[in-house]
Coordinates of N, CA and C in Angstrom, one line a residue:
M1 N 0.8 -1.2 0.0 CA 0.0 0.0 0.0 C 0.9 1.3 0.0
I2 N 0.4 2.3 -0.7 CA 1.2 3.5 -0.8 C 0.7 4.5 0.4
A3 N 1.7 4.9 1.2 CA 1.3 5.8 2.3 C 1.8 7.2 2.1
T4 N 2.9 7.4 1.4 CA 3.4 8.8 1.1 C 4.0 8.8 -0.3
L5 N 4.1 9.9 -0.9 CA 4.8 10.1 -2.2 C 5.5 11.4 -2.1
H6 N 6.8 11.4 -2.6 CA 7.6 12.6 -2.7 C 8.2 12.6 -4.0
G7 N 7.9 13.6 -4.8 CA 8.4 13.7 -6.2 C 8.2 15.0 -6.8
R8 N 8.3 15.0 -8.2 CA 8.2 16.2 -9.0 C 6.8 16.4 -9.6
L9 N 6.2 17.6 -9.5 CA 4.9 17.8 -10.1 C 5.1 17.9 -11.6
R10 N 4.5 16.9 -12.3 CA 4.6 16.9 -13.8 C 3.5 17.5 -14.5
R11 N 2.3 17.4 -13.9 CA 1.1 17.9 -14.6 C 0.0 18.2 -13.6
R12 N -0.7 19.3 -13.8 CA -1.8 19.7 -12.9 C -3.1 19.7 -13.7
L13 N -4.1 18.9 -13.3 CA -5.4 18.9 -13.9 C -6.4 19.5 -12.9
E14 N -7.6 19.5 -13.3 CA -8.6 20.3 -12.5 C -8.7 19.8 -11.1
D15 N -8.7 18.5 -10.8 CA -8.9 18.0 -9.5 C -7.8 16.9 -9.1
R16 N -6.8 16.9 -9.9 CA -5.7 15.9 -9.6 C -4.4 16.3 -10.3
I17 N -3.3 15.6 -9.9 CA -2.0 16.0 -10.4 C -1.3 14.7 -10.9
I18 N -0.3 14.8 -11.7 CA 0.6 13.7 -12.0 C 1.9 14.0 -11.2
L19 N 2.3 13.1 -10.3 CA 3.5 13.3 -9.5 C 4.5 12.2 -9.9
E20 N 5.6 12.6 -10.4 CA 6.6 11.7 -10.8 C 7.5 11.3 -9.6
V21 N 7.6 10.0 -9.3 CA 8.4 9.5 -8.2 C 9.3 8.4 -8.7
G22 N 10.6 8.6 -8.7 CA 11.5 7.5 -9.2 C 11.2 7.1 -10.6
G23 N 10.8 8.0 -11.5 CA 10.6 7.7 -12.9 C 9.2 7.2 -13.2
V24 N 8.3 7.0 -12.2 CA 7.0 6.6 -12.3 C 6.0 7.7 -12.1
G25 N 5.0 8.0 -13.0 CA 4.1 9.0 -12.8 C 2.8 8.5 -12.1
Y26 N 2.5 9.0 -10.9 CA 1.3 8.6 -10.2 C 0.2 9.7 -10.4
E27 N -1.0 9.2 -10.7 CA -2.1 10.1 -10.8 C -2.7 10.2 -9.3
V28 N -2.7 11.4 -8.8 CA -3.2 11.6 -7.4 C -4.3 12.6 -7.4
F29 N -5.5 12.1 -6.9 CA -6.7 13.0 -6.7 C -6.4 13.9 -5.5
L30 N -6.6 15.2 -5.7 CA -6.4 16.2 -4.6 C -7.8 16.8 -4.1
P31 N -8.1 16.6 -2.9 CA -9.3 17.3 -2.4 C -9.1 18.8 -2.5
P32 N -10.2 19.6 -2.4 CA -10.0 21.1 -2.5 C -9.1 21.7 -1.5
I33 N -9.1 21.1 -0.3 CA -8.2 21.7 0.7 C -6.7 21.5 0.3
A34 N -6.4 20.4 -0.3 CA -5.0 20.2 -0.8 C -4.7 21.0 -2.0
L35 N -5.6 21.2 -2.9 CA -5.4 22.0 -4.1 C -5.1 23.5 -3.7
R36 N -5.8 24.0 -2.7 CA -5.5 25.3 -2.2 C -4.1 25.4 -1.6
A37 N -3.7 24.4 -0.9 CA -2.4 24.4 -0.2 C -1.3 24.4 -1.3
L38 N -1.6 23.9 -2.5 CA -0.5 23.7 -3.5 C -0.7 24.7 -4.6
E39 N -1.4 25.8 -4.4 CA -1.7 26.8 -5.5 C -0.4 27.3 -6.1
G40 N 0.6 27.5 -5.3 CA 1.9 28.1 -5.8 C 2.8 27.1 -6.5
A41 N 2.4 25.8 -6.5 CA 3.3 24.8 -7.0 C 3.3 24.9 -8.6
H42 N 4.5 24.7 -9.2 CA 4.6 24.7 -10.6 C 4.7 23.3 -11.2
A43 N 4.0 23.1 -12.3 CA 4.2 21.9 -13.1 C 5.4 22.0 -13.9
E44 N 5.8 20.9 -14.5 CA 7.1 20.9 -15.2 C 7.3 22.1 -16.1
D45 N 8.4 22.8 -15.8 CA 8.7 24.1 -16.6 C 10.1 24.4 -16.3
G46 N 11.0 23.6 -16.9 CA 12.4 23.9 -16.7 C 12.8 23.7 -15.3
D47 N 13.5 24.8 -14.7 CA 14.0 24.7 -13.4 C 12.9 25.0 -12.3
K48 N 11.7 25.3 -12.7 CA 10.7 25.7 -11.8 C 9.8 24.6 -11.3
T49 N 10.1 23.4 -11.8 CA 9.2 22.2 -11.4 C 9.3 22.1 -9.9
S50 N 8.1 22.0 -9.3 CA 8.0 21.9 -7.8 C 8.2 20.5 -7.3
E51 N 8.8 20.3 -6.2 CA 8.9 19.1 -5.5 C 7.8 19.1 -4.4
L52 N 7.1 18.0 -4.4 CA 5.9 17.9 -3.5 C 6.1 16.6 -2.6
A53 N 5.6 16.7 -1.4 CA 5.5 15.6 -0.5 C 4.1 15.5 -0.1
L54 N 3.4 14.3 -0.4 CA 2.0 14.1 -0.1 C 1.8 12.9 0.8
V55 N 0.9 13.0 1.7 CA 0.4 11.9 2.5 C -0.7 11.3 1.7
I56 N -0.7 9.9 1.5 CA -1.6 9.3 0.6 C -2.7 8.4 1.2
Y57 N -3.9 8.5 0.8 CA -4.9 7.5 1.2 C -5.1 6.6 -0.1
Y58 N -4.9 5.4 0.1 CA -4.9 4.4 -1.0 C -6.3 3.7 -1.0
H59 N -7.0 3.8 -2.1 CA -8.4 3.2 -2.1 C -8.6 2.2 -3.2
A60 N -8.9 1.0 -2.9 CA -9.2 0.0 -3.9 C -10.1 -1.0 -3.3
T61 N -11.2 -1.4 -4.0 CA -12.1 -2.4 -3.4 C -12.4 -3.5 -4.5
R62 N -13.1 -4.5 -4.1 CA -13.5 -5.5 -5.1 C -14.4 -4.9 -6.2
D63 N -15.3 -4.0 -5.8 CA -16.1 -3.4 -6.8 C -15.4 -2.3 -7.6
Q64 N -14.3 -1.8 -7.0 CA -13.6 -0.8 -7.8 C -12.1 -1.2 -7.7
P65 N -11.7 -2.1 -8.5 CA -10.3 -2.7 -8.4 C -9.2 -1.7 -8.8
R66 N -9.6 -0.7 -9.7 CA -8.6 0.3 -10.1 C -8.3 1.2 -8.9
P67 N -7.0 1.2 -8.4 CA -6.7 2.0 -7.2 C -6.9 3.5 -7.4
V68 N -7.3 4.1 -6.4 CA -7.4 5.6 -6.4 C -6.5 6.1 -5.3
L69 N -5.6 7.1 -5.7 CA -4.8 7.7 -4.7 C -5.3 9.1 -4.4
I70 N -5.5 9.3 -3.1 CA -6.0 10.6 -2.7 C -4.9 11.3 -1.8
G71 N -4.5 12.5 -2.2 CA -3.3 13.1 -1.6 C -3.7 14.2 -0.6
F72 N -2.9 14.3 0.4 CA -3.1 15.4 1.5 C -1.8 16.0 1.8
T73 N -1.8 17.3 2.2 CA -0.5 17.9 2.5 C -0.2 17.8 4.0
S74 N -1.0 17.1 4.8 CA -0.7 16.9 6.2 C -1.4 15.6 6.7
D75 N -0.8 15.1 7.8 CA -1.3 13.9 8.4 C -2.7 14.2 9.0
L76 N -2.8 15.4 9.5 CA -4.1 15.8 10.2 C -5.2 15.8 9.2
D77 N -5.0 16.4 8.0 CA -6.1 16.4 7.0 C -6.5 14.9 6.6
K78 N -5.5 14.0 6.5 CA -5.8 12.7 6.2 C -6.6 12.0 7.3
E79 N -6.2 12.3 8.5 CA -6.9 11.7 9.7 C -8.4 12.2 9.7
F80 N -8.6 13.5 9.4 CA -9.9 14.0 9.4 C -10.7 13.3 8.3
F81 N -10.1 13.1 7.1 CA -10.7 12.4 6.0 C -11.1 11.0 6.4
E82 N -10.2 10.3 7.1 CA -10.5 8.9 7.5 C -11.7 8.9 8.5
R83 N -11.9 10.0 9.3 CA -13.1 10.0 10.1 C -14.3 10.2 9.3
L84 N -14.2 11.1 8.2 CA -15.4 11.3 7.4 C -15.9 10.0 6.7
I85 N -15.0 9.2 6.2 CA -15.4 8.0 5.5 C -16.1 6.9 6.4
T86 N -16.1 7.2 7.7 CA -16.8 6.3 8.6 C -18.3 6.6 8.6
V87 N -18.7 7.7 8.1 CA -20.1 8.1 8.0 C -20.8 7.3 7.0
K88 N -22.0 6.8 7.3 CA -22.8 6.0 6.4 C -23.0 6.7 5.1
D89 N -22.8 5.9 4.0 CA -23.0 6.4 2.6 C -22.0 7.5 2.2
I90 N -20.9 7.7 2.9 CA -19.9 8.6 2.5 C -18.7 7.8 2.1
G91 N -18.4 7.7 0.8 CA -17.3 7.0 0.3 C -16.1 7.9 0.2
P92 N -14.9 7.4 -0.2 CA -13.7 8.3 -0.3 C -13.9 9.5 -1.2
M93 N -14.5 9.3 -2.4 CA -14.5 10.4 -3.3 C -15.5 11.5 -2.8
V94 N -16.6 11.1 -2.2 CA -17.6 12.0 -1.6 C -16.9 12.7 -0.4
A95 N -16.2 12.0 0.4 CA -15.5 12.6 1.5 C -14.5 13.6 1.1
A96 N -13.8 13.3 0.0 CA -12.8 14.3 -0.5 C -13.5 15.6 -0.9
R97 N -14.6 15.4 -1.6 CA -15.3 16.7 -1.9 C -15.9 17.4 -0.7
A98 N -16.2 16.6 0.3 CA -16.8 17.2 1.5 C -15.8 18.1 2.3
L99 N -14.5 17.9 2.0 CA -13.6 18.8 2.7 C -13.7 20.2 2.3
A100 N -14.5 20.5 1.2 CA -14.9 21.8 0.9 C -16.5 21.7 0.9
A101 N -17.1 22.3 1.9 CA -18.5 22.1 2.1 C -19.4 22.3 0.8
P102 N -19.1 23.2 -0.1 CA -20.0 23.4 -1.2 C -19.9 22.2 -2.2
G103 N -19.0 21.2 -1.9 CA -18.9 20.1 -2.8 C -19.9 19.0 -2.5
I104 N -20.7 19.2 -1.5 CA -21.7 18.1 -1.2 C -23.1 18.8 -0.9
G105 N -24.1 18.1 -0.9 CA -25.5 18.6 -0.7 C -25.7 18.8 0.8
P106 N -26.8 19.6 1.1 CA -27.1 19.9 2.5 C -27.5 18.7 3.3
Q107 N -28.2 17.7 2.7 CA -28.6 16.5 3.4 C -27.3 15.7 3.9
K108 N -26.4 15.5 2.9 CA -25.1 14.8 3.3 C -24.4 15.6 4.4
A109 N -24.4 16.9 4.3 CA -23.7 17.7 5.3 C -24.3 17.4 6.7
K110 N -25.7 17.4 6.7 CA -26.4 17.2 8.0 C -26.0 15.8 8.5
N111 N -26.0 14.8 7.6 CA -25.6 13.4 8.1 C -24.3 13.4 8.7
I112 N -23.3 14.1 8.0 CA -21.9 14.1 8.5 C -21.9 14.7 9.9
V113 N -22.6 15.8 10.1 CA -22.6 16.5 11.4 C -23.2 15.6 12.5
A114 N -24.3 15.0 12.1 CA -25.0 14.2 13.1 C -24.2 12.9 13.5
Q115 N -23.5 12.3 12.6 CA -22.8 11.1 12.9 C -21.5 11.3 13.5
L116 N -20.8 12.4 13.1 CA -19.5 12.7 13.8 C -19.6 13.4 15.1
Q117 N -20.7 14.2 15.2 CA -21.0 15.0 16.4 C -19.7 15.7 16.8
A118 N -19.3 15.6 18.1 CA -18.2 16.4 18.5 C -16.8 15.7 18.3
K119 N -16.8 14.6 17.5 CA -15.5 13.9 17.3 C -14.5 14.7 16.5
V120 N -14.9 15.8 15.8 CA -14.0 16.5 14.9 C -13.5 17.8 15.5
A121 N -13.8 18.1 16.8 CA -13.4 19.4 17.3 C -11.9 19.6 17.2
K122 N -11.1 18.6 17.4 CA -9.6 18.9 17.3 C -9.2 19.3 15.9
F123 N -9.9 18.8 14.9 CA -9.6 19.1 13.5 C -10.0 20.5 13.2
A124 N -11.3 20.8 13.6 CA -11.8 22.1 13.3 C -11.0 23.2 14.0
L125 N -10.5 23.0 15.1 CA -9.7 24.0 15.9 C -8.3 24.0 15.5
A126 N -7.8 23.1 14.7 CA -6.4 23.0 14.3 C -6.0 24.3 13.6
R127 N -4.8 24.7 13.8 CA -4.3 25.9 13.1 C -3.2 25.5 12.2
E128 N -3.2 26.1 10.9 CA -2.2 25.7 10.0 C -0.7 26.0 10.4
D129 N -0.6 27.1 11.2 CA 0.8 27.4 11.6 C 1.3 26.7 12.8
V130 N 0.5 25.7 13.4 CA 1.0 24.9 14.5 C 1.2 23.5 14.0
P131 N 2.5 23.0 14.1 CA 2.7 21.6 13.6 C 1.9 20.6 14.4
A132 N 1.5 19.5 13.7 CA 0.7 18.5 14.4 C 1.4 17.9 15.6
D133 N 2.8 17.9 15.6 CA 3.5 17.3 16.7 C 4.0 18.3 17.7
A134 N 3.5 19.5 17.6 CA 3.9 20.6 18.5 C 3.5 20.2 20.0
P135 N 4.3 20.6 21.0 CA 3.9 20.2 22.3 C 2.6 20.9 22.7
A136 N 1.8 20.2 23.5 CA 0.5 20.8 23.9 C 0.7 21.9 24.9
T137 N -0.1 22.9 24.7 CA 0.0 24.1 25.7 C -1.4 24.3 26.1
S138 N -1.6 25.1 27.2 CA -2.9 25.4 27.7 C -3.2 26.9 27.6
P139 N -3.6 27.4 26.4 CA -3.9 28.8 26.2 C -5.0 29.3 27.1
A140 N -5.0 30.5 27.4 CA -6.1 31.1 28.2 C -7.4 31.0 27.4
P141 N -8.5 30.6 28.1 CA -9.8 30.4 27.3 C -10.2 31.8 26.8
P142 N -10.8 31.8 25.6 CA -11.3 33.1 25.1 C -12.4 33.6 25.9
D143 N -12.7 35.0 25.8 CA -13.8 35.6 26.5 C -15.1 35.2 25.7
A144 N -16.2 35.5 26.3 CA -17.5 35.0 25.7 C -17.6 35.5 24.2
E145 N -17.3 36.7 23.9 CA -17.4 37.2 22.5 C -16.4 36.5 21.6
G146 N -15.2 36.3 22.1 CA -14.1 35.7 21.4 C -14.5 34.2 21.1
L147 N -15.1 33.6 22.1 CA -15.6 32.2 21.9 C -16.6 32.1 20.8
R148 N -17.6 32.9 20.9 CA -18.7 32.9 19.8 C -18.0 33.1 18.5
E149 N -17.1 34.1 18.3 CA -16.5 34.4 17.0 C -15.7 33.3 16.5
L150 N -14.9 32.6 17.4 CA -14.1 31.5 16.9 C -14.9 30.3 16.4
V151 N -16.0 30.0 17.2 CA -16.8 28.8 16.8 C -17.6 29.2 15.6
W152 N -18.1 30.4 15.5 CA -18.8 30.9 14.3 C -18.0 30.7 13.0
E153 N -16.7 31.1 13.1 CA -15.8 31.0 11.9 C -15.6 29.6 11.5
V154 N -15.5 28.7 12.5 CA -15.3 27.3 12.1 C -16.6 26.7 11.5
L155 N -17.7 27.1 12.1 CA -19.0 26.6 11.5 C -19.2 27.0 10.1
T156 N -18.9 28.3 9.8 CA -19.2 28.8 8.5 C -18.1 28.5 7.5
K157 N -16.9 28.7 7.8 CA -15.8 28.6 6.9 C -15.3 27.1 6.7
Q158 N -15.4 26.3 7.7 CA -14.9 24.9 7.6 C -16.0 23.9 7.6
L159 N -17.1 24.1 8.2 CA -18.2 23.1 8.2 C -19.4 23.5 7.4
G160 N -19.3 24.6 6.7 CA -20.3 24.9 5.6 C -21.7 25.4 6.1
H161 N -21.8 25.8 7.3 CA -23.1 26.4 7.8 C -23.3 27.8 7.2
R162 N -24.6 28.2 7.0 CA -24.9 29.6 6.6 C -24.6 30.4 7.8
P163 N -24.1 31.7 7.6 CA -23.8 32.6 8.7 C -25.0 32.7 9.7
S164 N -26.2 32.9 9.2 CA -27.3 33.1 10.2 C -27.6 31.8 10.9
E165 N -27.4 30.7 10.3 CA -27.7 29.4 10.9 C -26.6 29.2 12.0
A166 N -25.3 29.5 11.7 CA -24.3 29.3 12.7 C -24.5 30.2 13.9
S167 N -24.9 31.4 13.7 CA -25.2 32.3 14.8 C -26.3 31.8 15.7
Q168 N -27.4 31.2 15.1 CA -28.5 30.7 15.8 C -28.1 29.4 16.6
L169 N -27.3 28.6 16.0 CA -26.8 27.4 16.7 C -26.0 27.7 17.9
I170 N -25.1 28.8 17.8 CA -24.3 29.2 19.0 C -25.2 29.8 20.0
T171 N -26.1 30.7 19.6 CA -27.0 31.3 20.6 C -27.8 30.3 21.4
D172 N -28.4 29.3 20.6 CA -29.2 28.3 21.3 C -28.4 27.5 22.2
A173 N -27.2 27.1 21.8 CA -26.3 26.3 22.7 C -25.9 27.0 23.9
L174 N -25.6 28.3 23.8 CA -25.2 29.0 25.0 C -26.4 29.3 25.9
R175 N -27.6 29.4 25.4 CA -28.8 29.5 26.2 C -29.1 28.2 27.0
R176 N -28.8 27.1 26.3 CA -29.0 25.8 27.0 C -27.9 25.5 28.1
R177 N -26.8 26.0 27.8 CA -25.6 25.7 28.6 C -24.7 26.9 28.8
P178 N -25.2 27.9 29.6 CA -24.5 29.2 29.8 C -23.1 29.0 30.5
T179 N -22.8 27.9 31.0 CA -21.5 27.7 31.7 C -20.3 27.3 30.8
V180 N -20.6 27.2 29.5 CA -19.6 26.9 28.5 C -18.5 27.9 28.5
T181 N -17.2 27.4 28.5 CA -16.1 28.3 28.5 C -15.1 28.0 27.4
T182 N -15.2 26.8 26.8 CA -14.2 26.5 25.7 C -14.9 26.2 24.4
P183 N -14.2 26.3 23.3 CA -14.8 26.0 22.0 C -15.2 24.5 22.0
E184 N -14.4 23.6 22.6 CA -14.8 22.2 22.5 C -16.1 22.0 23.2
E185 N -16.3 22.6 24.4 CA -17.6 22.4 25.1 C -18.8 23.0 24.3
L186 N -18.5 24.1 23.6 CA -19.6 24.7 22.7 C -19.9 23.8 21.6
F187 N -18.9 23.2 20.9 CA -19.1 22.3 19.8 C -19.9 21.1 20.3
D188 N -19.5 20.6 21.5 CA -20.2 19.4 22.1 C -21.7 19.7 22.3
E189 N -22.0 20.9 22.8 CA -23.4 21.3 23.0 C -24.2 21.4 21.7
I190 N -23.6 22.0 20.7 CA -24.2 22.2 19.4 C -24.5 20.9 18.8
Y191 N -23.5 20.0 18.7 CA -23.7 18.7 18.0 C -24.6 17.7 18.8
R192 N -24.5 17.8 20.2 CA -25.4 17.0 21.0 C -26.8 17.3 20.7
S193 N -27.1 18.6 20.6 CA -28.5 19.1 20.3 C -28.9 18.6 18.9
Q194 N -28.0 18.8 18.0 CA -28.4 18.4 16.6 C -28.7 16.9 16.5
A195 N -27.8 16.1 17.2 CA -28.0 14.6 17.1 C -29.3 14.2 17.8
A196 N -29.7 14.9 18.9 CA -30.9 14.6 19.6 C -32.1 15.0 18.7
A197 N -32.0 16.1 18.0 CA -33.1 16.6 17.1 C -33.3 15.6 16.0
K198 N -32.2 15.1 15.5 CA -32.2 14.1 14.4 C -32.9 12.8 14.9
A199 N -32.6 12.4 16.1 CA -33.1 11.2 16.6 C -34.6 11.3 16.8
R200 N -35.1 12.5 17.1 CA -36.6 12.7 17.3 C -37.3 12.6 15.9
T201 N -36.6 12.9 14.8 CA -37.3 13.0 13.5 C -37.4 11.6 12.8

């Protein structure tokens, strides 16, 4: 199985690249999050050809024997992707598109939220400028307004909620549980309520 690839960018297509490693060209599908991270990379063009290192999810099944390689720029993105594909009816290609919320429909988005609930808080709160293996620290908790703003940004920019919907989710969660002091607790309350509502329907 292929876990990582490090080579030269030979060709860039709409949703995938050809990465040459040791004289072999690998076609690697890139989710939108990885495409954005590689926007400055150059395909073969004299001395400007970019060297890329990708973390790979290797997918092949009996029904789909032709292997599909899905590339990520960090272990954290791949780990989040692997959580997504545990959701019922979410295969690897749908999950890859789900890493950019507009790539999936609203019903699938609701299913993802309901089934993962608060299990994705560490991914949503991850910062690009903090290495995954950085030592853990205990930053001071944000004030009430800062807490609302931080969670609102994650809900709208990373999880695909409409701004008005995100504001309402936060307001309702804080009304139910006014003692919340951390983003993780607020996400817990939001997703716990959504999962309970889904169970009632």
